Amino acid sequence: MAAAIRVRPGDNGRLIVVLPYTPERVEKIKTIPGRRWHPEEKYWTVPAGTGMVERLVSLFAGDRIEVDPALHRDWDAIKSILTAVENELTLRRYSPRTHEAYLGHLRRFLNHFGRAAETLTGDEVREYFLDLARSGVSQSYQNQAISAVKFLYRHVLKRPEVVRDLPRPVRGKKSLPAVLSRGEVRRLFEAVDNLKHRAVLLVIYAGGLRVSEAARLKVSDVDGERKQV
C-alpha cells in the first residue's frame, strides 16, 4: 500500500503537507498558490485558510490522505469565535458598519493561522501585523484590524495580555495648509481677464463655496441689502 499523504497544523498560518514523492503529486501541489518546499524537513507547507483542507483532499483524490483531527476542530472553533464576537458587538451597540469591518478583519486573521485564537501567542499576533504592515496596506486599514483583534482578546476571549503590547501605527504629521497673502490673492484674480469668470471666482472665494454649490447658485440666493449669499 502506498504511503499516505499527511496534513497537519503548522506555524504562522501554514499547513504542513507530508507528501510521499511522485512526479504527479509534486505537479499537483505546485498548483496551490503560496506553497513552499522545505528541503531540510522534507515536507511542503501551504497557506491555512477556509477550504484549504477540502482543496487538498479534492486535489489528491484517489490517494490516501490523513488529516489531523485538530484541523477540523479548529475550523469549528473559528466559526464559534466569530459568532461570539458578533454577539458582543451587538450587546455593545456597535454600528452595522463596525460589525462588518471587525468580522471581516477577524475572519482574515483567524483564517491566516487556521487554528483557534486561544492557542495564539502575543508574538504570533505581532508577526501577523508585521506582515500586514509590510504588505503596504493603509494606516487606517491596519489600525482598524488592530482594533478588531484587540476587541476579540479583550472582550470575548478575556485575554488582554496577548494584545497588551501590540502597537498602533504612528500617524503622519499634518502640515498646515499654505495661506496666500492678500497681494497674492489680488494678483490671482487680476490674472483672470474674463469679467464673468472673475466674478464667479470672487463669489466662490468670498463665500467659501464649493464648485458644486456655486454651480447651483441662483439670483434669489443673493441678499443685496445684507451683502450675503
mmCIF file with all atom_site columns, N, CA and C in Angstrom, residues 7 15 47-59 67 71-72:
data_model
loop_
_atom_site.group_PDB
_atom_site.id
_atom_site.type_symbol
_atom_site.label_atom_id
_atom_site.label_alt_id
_atom_site.label_comp_id
_atom_site.label_asym_id
_atom_site.label_entity_id
_atom_site.label_seq_id
_atom_site.pdbx_PDB_ins_code
_atom_site.Cartn_x
_atom_site.Cartn_y
_atom_site.Cartn_z
_atom_site.occupancy
_atom_site.B_iso_or_equiv
_atom_site.pdbx_formal_charge
_atom_site.auth_seq_id
_atom_site.auth_comp_id
_atom_site.auth_asym_id
_atom_site.auth_atom_id
_atom_site.pdbx_PDB_model_num
ATOM 1  N N  . VAL A 1 7  ? -1.606  15.633 6.454  1.00 0.00 ? 7  VAL A N  1
ATOM 2  C CA . VAL A 1 7  ? -1.806  17.081 6.600  1.00 0.00 ? 7  VAL A CA 1
ATOM 3  C C  . VAL A 1 7  ? -1.978  17.390 8.081  1.00 0.00 ? 7  VAL A C  1
ATOM 4  N N  . LEU A 1 15 ? -0.177  25.132 6.775  1.00 0.00 ? 15 LEU A N  1
ATOM 5  C CA . LEU A 1 15 ? -0.450  23.713 6.966  1.00 0.00 ? 15 LEU A CA 1
ATOM 6  C C  . LEU A 1 15 ? 0.741   22.920 6.450  1.00 0.00 ? 15 LEU A C  1
ATOM 7  N N  . PRO A 1 47 ? -0.736  27.718 2.558  1.00 0.00 ? 47 PRO A N  1
ATOM 8  C CA . PRO A 1 47 ? -1.452  28.655 3.432  1.00 0.00 ? 47 PRO A CA 1
ATOM 9  C C  . PRO A 1 47 ? -2.668  27.985 4.070  1.00 0.00 ? 47 PRO A C  1
ATOM 10 N N  . ALA A 1 48 ? -2.812  28.167 5.373  1.00 0.00 ? 48 ALA A N  1
ATOM 11 C CA . ALA A 1 48 ? -4.014  27.679 6.043  1.00 0.00 ? 48 ALA A CA 1
ATOM 12 C C  . ALA A 1 48 ? -5.147  28.646 5.754  1.00 0.00 ? 48 ALA A C  1
ATOM 13 N N  . GLY A 1 49 ? -6.329  28.161 5.670  1.00 0.00 ? 49 GLY A N  1
ATOM 14 C CA . GLY A 1 49 ? -7.473  29.025 5.402  1.00 0.00 ? 49 GLY A CA 1
ATOM 15 C C  . GLY A 1 49 ? -8.702  28.200 5.119  1.00 0.00 ? 49 GLY A C  1
ATOM 16 N N  . THR A 1 50 ? -9.830  28.886 5.105  1.00 0.00 ? 50 THR A N  1
ATOM 17 C CA . THR A 1 50 ? -11.087 28.194 4.853  1.00 0.00 ? 50 THR A CA 1
ATOM 18 C C  . THR A 1 50 ? -11.045 27.462 3.517  1.00 0.00 ? 50 THR A C  1
ATOM 19 N N  . GLY A 1 51 ? -11.329 26.185 3.555  1.00 0.00 ? 51 GLY A N  1
ATOM 20 C CA . GLY A 1 51 ? -11.408 25.404 2.331  1.00 0.00 ? 51 GLY A CA 1
ATOM 21 C C  . GLY A 1 51 ? -10.107 24.768 1.890  1.00 0.00 ? 51 GLY A C  1
ATOM 22 N N  . MET A 1 52 ? -8.970  25.073 2.558  1.00 0.00 ? 52 MET A N  1
ATOM 23 C CA . MET A 1 52 ? -7.696  24.517 2.103  1.00 0.00 ? 52 MET A CA 1
ATOM 24 C C  . MET A 1 52 ? -7.636  23.006 2.310  1.00 0.00 ? 52 MET A C  1
ATOM 25 N N  . VAL A 1 53 ? -8.110  22.525 3.462  1.00 0.00 ? 53 VAL A N  1
ATOM 26 C CA . VAL A 1 53 ? -8.085  21.078 3.698  1.00 0.00 ? 53 VAL A CA 1
ATOM 27 C C  . VAL A 1 53 ? -8.935  20.365 2.656  1.00 0.00 ? 53 VAL A C  1
ATOM 28 N N  . GLU A 1 54 ? -10.131 20.912 2.415  1.00 0.00 ? 54 GLU A N  1
ATOM 29 C CA . GLU A 1 54 ? -11.012 20.314 1.408  1.00 0.00 ? 54 GLU A CA 1
ATOM 30 C C  . GLU A 1 54 ? -10.368 20.343 0.027  1.00 0.00 ? 54 GLU A C  1
ATOM 31 N N  . ARG A 1 55 ? -9.633  21.429 -0.255 1.00 0.00 ? 55 ARG A N  1
ATOM 32 C CA . ARG A 1 55 ? -8.966  21.531 -1.554 1.00 0.00 ? 55 ARG A CA 1
ATOM 33 C C  . ARG A 1 55 ? -7.896  20.454 -1.706 1.00 0.00 ? 55 ARG A C  1
ATOM 34 N N  . LEU A 1 56 ? -7.146  20.217 -0.639 1.00 0.00 ? 56 LEU A N  1
ATOM 35 C CA . LEU A 1 56 ? -6.108  19.187 -0.694 1.00 0.00 ? 56 LEU A CA 1
ATOM 36 C C  . LEU A 1 56 ? -6.718  17.801 -0.897 1.00 0.00 ? 56 LEU A C  1
ATOM 37 N N  . VAL A 1 57 ? -7.810  17.533 -0.180 1.00 0.00 ? 57 VAL A N  1
ATOM 38 C CA . VAL A 1 57 ? -8.481  16.235 -0.321 1.00 0.00 ? 57 VAL A CA 1
ATOM 39 C C  . VAL A 1 57 ? -8.969  16.042 -1.748 1.00 0.00 ? 57 VAL A C  1
ATOM 40 N N  . SER A 1 58 ? -9.528  17.116 -2.329 1.00 0.00 ? 58 SER A N  1
ATOM 41 C CA . SER A 1 58 ? -10.015 17.034 -3.709 1.00 0.00 ? 58 SER A CA 1
ATOM 42 C C  . SER A 1 58 ? -8.860  16.898 -4.695 1.00 0.00 ? 58 SER A C  1
ATOM 43 N N  . LEU A 1 59 ? -7.774  17.656 -4.431 1.00 0.00 ? 59 LEU A N  1
ATOM 44 C CA . LEU A 1 59 ? -6.627  17.651 -5.336 1.00 0.00 ? 59 LEU A CA 1
ATOM 45 C C  . LEU A 1 59 ? -5.988  16.264 -5.422 1.00 0.00 ? 59 LEU A C  1
ATOM 46 N N  . VAL A 1 67 ? -5.761  13.500 7.565  1.00 0.00 ? 67 VAL A N  1
ATOM 47 C CA . VAL A 1 67 ? -5.863  14.880 8.035  1.00 0.00 ? 67 VAL A CA 1
ATOM 48 C C  . VAL A 1 67 ? -5.899  14.883 9.555  1.00 0.00 ? 67 VAL A C  1
ATOM 49 N N  . LEU A 1 71 ? -7.379  19.945 12.942 1.00 0.00 ? 71 LEU A N  1
ATOM 50 C CA . LEU A 1 71 ? -7.758  20.923 11.920 1.00 0.00 ? 71 LEU A CA 1
ATOM 51 C C  . LEU A 1 71 ? -9.268  21.063 11.843 1.00 0.00 ? 71 LEU A C  1
ATOM 52 N N  . HIS A 1 72 ? -9.995  19.972 11.922 1.00 0.00 ? 72 HIS A N  1
ATOM 53 C CA . HIS A 1 72 ? -11.452 20.031 11.871 1.00 0.00 ? 72 HIS A CA 1
ATOM 54 C C  . HIS A 1 72 ? -12.005 20.726 13.105 1.00 0.00 ? 72 HIS A C  1
#
